[in-house]
Coordinates of C-alpha atoms in Angstrom, one line a residue:
X15 CA 12.1 -68.5 33.2
X16 CA 10.2 -65.7 31.7
X17 CA 6.6 -66.1 30.7
X18 CA 6.4 -66.2 26.9
X19 CA 3.3 -64.0 27.1
X20 CA 5.3 -61.4 29.1
X21 CA 8.1 -61.6 26.6
X22 CA 5.7 -60.9 23.7
X23 CA 4.2 -57.9 25.4
X24 CA 7.8 -56.6 26.0
X25 CA 8.6 -57.2 22.3
X26 CA 5.4 -55.4 21.2
X27 CA 6.2 -52.5 23.5
X28 CA 9.7 -52.2 22.0
X29 CA 8.3 -52.2 18.4
X30 CA 5.7 -49.5 19.4
X31 CA 8.5 -47.4 20.9
X32 CA 10.7 -48.0 18.0
X33 CA 7.8 -46.9 15.6
X34 CA 7.2 -43.9 17.7
X35 CA 10.9 -43.0 17.7
X36 CA 10.9 -43.4 13.8
X37 CA 7.8 -41.1 13.5
X38 CA 9.6 -38.5 15.7
X39 CA 12.7 -38.7 13.7
X40 CA 10.7 -38.4 10.4
X41 CA 8.9 -35.4 11.8
X42 CA 12.1 -33.7 12.8
X43 CA 13.7 -34.3 9.4
X44 CA 10.7 -32.8 7.7
X45 CA 10.6 -29.8 10.0
X46 CA 14.4 -29.3 9.3
X47 CA 13.6 -29.3 5.5
X48 CA 10.9 -26.8 6.1
X49 CA 13.3 -24.6 7.9
X50 CA 15.9 -24.9 5.1
X51 CA 13.4 -23.5 2.5
X52 CA 14.3 -19.9 1.4
X53 CA 12.0 -17.1 2.3
X54 CA 10.8 -17.0 -1.2
X55 CA 9.9 -20.7 -1.3
X56 CA 8.1 -20.3 2.1
X57 CA 6.1 -17.4 0.7
X58 CA 5.2 -19.2 -2.5
X59 CA 4.3 -22.4 -0.6
X60 CA 2.0 -20.6 1.9
X61 CA -1.6 -20.3 1.5
X62 CA -2.8 -17.5 -0.9
X63 CA -4.9 -14.7 0.4
X64 CA -8.3 -14.7 -0.9
X65 CA -8.6 -12.1 -3.7
X66 CA -11.2 -9.4 -3.3
X67 CA -11.4 -5.8 -4.5
X68 CA -10.8 -4.1 -1.1
X69 CA -7.6 -6.1 -0.5
X70 CA -4.9 -3.8 0.9
X71 CA -1.6 -4.9 -0.3
X72 CA 0.4 -2.4 1.9
X73 CA -1.5 -3.4 5.0
X74 CA -0.8 -7.2 4.2
X75 CA 2.9 -6.5 3.9
X76 CA 2.9 -4.5 7.1
X77 CA 1.3 -7.4 8.9
X78 CA 3.6 -10.1 7.4
X79 CA 6.9 -8.2 7.4
X80 CA 8.2 -10.1 10.4
X81 CA 7.4 -13.5 8.7
X82 CA 9.1 -12.5 5.4
X83 CA 11.7 -10.0 6.3
X84 CA 13.7 -9.8 3.0
X85 CA 10.6 -9.9 0.8
X86 CA 8.9 -7.3 3.0
X87 CA 11.8 -4.9 2.3
X88 CA 11.6 -5.6 -1.4
X89 CA 7.8 -5.2 -1.5
X90 CA 8.2 -1.9 0.3
X91 CA 10.5 -0.7 -2.4
X92 CA 8.5 -2.1 -5.2
X93 CA 5.0 -1.3 -4.2
X94 CA 5.9 2.5 -3.6
X95 CA 7.1 2.9 -7.1
X96 CA 3.6 2.6 -8.6
X97 CA 2.4 5.4 -6.5
X98 CA 5.2 7.8 -7.5
X99 CA 4.7 7.3 -11.3
X100 CA 1.9 9.9 -11.4
X101 CA 2.9 13.3 -12.7
X102 CA 3.0 16.0 -10.1
X103 CA 0.6 18.3 -11.9
X104 CA -2.1 15.7 -12.3
X105 CA -2.3 15.4 -8.5
X106 CA -3.5 19.0 -8.3
X107 CA -5.9 18.8 -11.2
X108 CA -9.6 18.0 -11.2
X109 CA -9.9 18.6 -14.9
X110 CA -6.7 18.1 -16.9
X111 CA -3.5 19.8 -16.3
X112 CA -3.4 22.9 -13.9
X113 CA -0.1 24.3 -14.8
X114 CA 0.3 25.2 -18.5
X115 CA 2.7 27.9 -19.9
X116 CA 0.4 30.7 -18.8
X117 CA -0.4 29.3 -15.4
X118 CA 3.2 28.4 -14.5
X119 CA 4.0 32.0 -14.0
X120 CA 1.3 32.3 -11.4
X121 CA 2.1 32.4 -7.6
X122 CA 1.4 29.1 -5.7
X123 CA -1.3 31.0 -3.7
X124 CA -3.1 32.0 -6.9
X125 CA -2.9 28.4 -8.4
X126 CA -4.4 27.1 -5.1
X127 CA -7.1 29.8 -5.4
X128 CA -7.9 28.7 -8.9
X129 CA -8.1 25.0 -8.0
X130 CA -10.3 25.8 -5.0
X131 CA -12.5 28.1 -7.2
X132 CA -12.8 25.5 -9.9
X133 CA -13.9 23.0 -7.3
X134 CA -16.4 25.4 -5.8
X135 CA -17.8 26.3 -9.2
X136 CA -18.3 22.7 -10.1
X137 CA -19.9 22.0 -6.8
X138 CA -22.3 25.0 -7.1
X139 CA -23.3 24.5 -10.7
X140 CA -23.3 20.7 -10.5
X141 CA -21.2 20.5 -13.8
X142 CA -24.2 21.7 -15.8
X143 CA -23.7 25.5 -16.1
X144 CA -21.1 27.0 -18.5
X145 CA -18.6 29.2 -16.6
X146 CA -16.3 31.7 -18.2
X147 CA -13.1 31.0 -16.5
X148 CA -11.5 34.2 -17.8
X149 CA -14.1 36.2 -15.8
X150 CA -13.3 34.1 -12.7
X151 CA -9.5 34.6 -13.2
X152 CA -10.0 38.3 -13.7
X153 CA -12.1 38.6 -10.5
X154 CA -9.4 36.7 -8.5
X155 CA -6.7 39.1 -9.9
X156 CA -8.9 42.1 -9.0
X157 CA -9.3 40.8 -5.5
X158 CA -5.5 40.2 -5.2
X159 CA -4.7 43.7 -6.3
X160 CA -7.2 45.1 -3.8
X161 CA -5.6 43.0 -1.0
X162 CA -2.1 43.9 -2.0
X163 CA -3.0 47.6 -2.1
X164 CA -4.6 47.4 1.3
X165 CA -1.5 45.8 2.7
X166 CA 0.8 48.4 1.2
X167 CA -1.4 51.2 2.6
X168 CA -0.9 49.7 6.1
X169 CA 2.9 49.7 5.8

């Protein structure tokens, strides 16, 4: 007959094995539930990034687009909108609008010259000296006329 002590050890081994099996099954069920979460639910349940001023949202989405495929595409479309809201004229301007009714008739080359001249003037005078823009504009027009006359003389 089997030793009662040996039978008790076998019984405990079975119980331990059954407990381990139950833990494994529970773990697998939990993992399956995690896999069933939608991408949005996974994103919301993940740890949040620390908030700091130099946080680069575009870089974060670039890094995590493989983890959140659909949300990454949505973020790409939504985040870009904020950048394109700015009016085109204000991107050229360092001091208000560059293109008003008078200046809209200027050539692109002249507008570029005016913007560069304004930056140069503000840099030279360090925003303290008063500058007569009409004089600067007249000087640019004179220089353009001289340049155009020299070109026409060549041809």
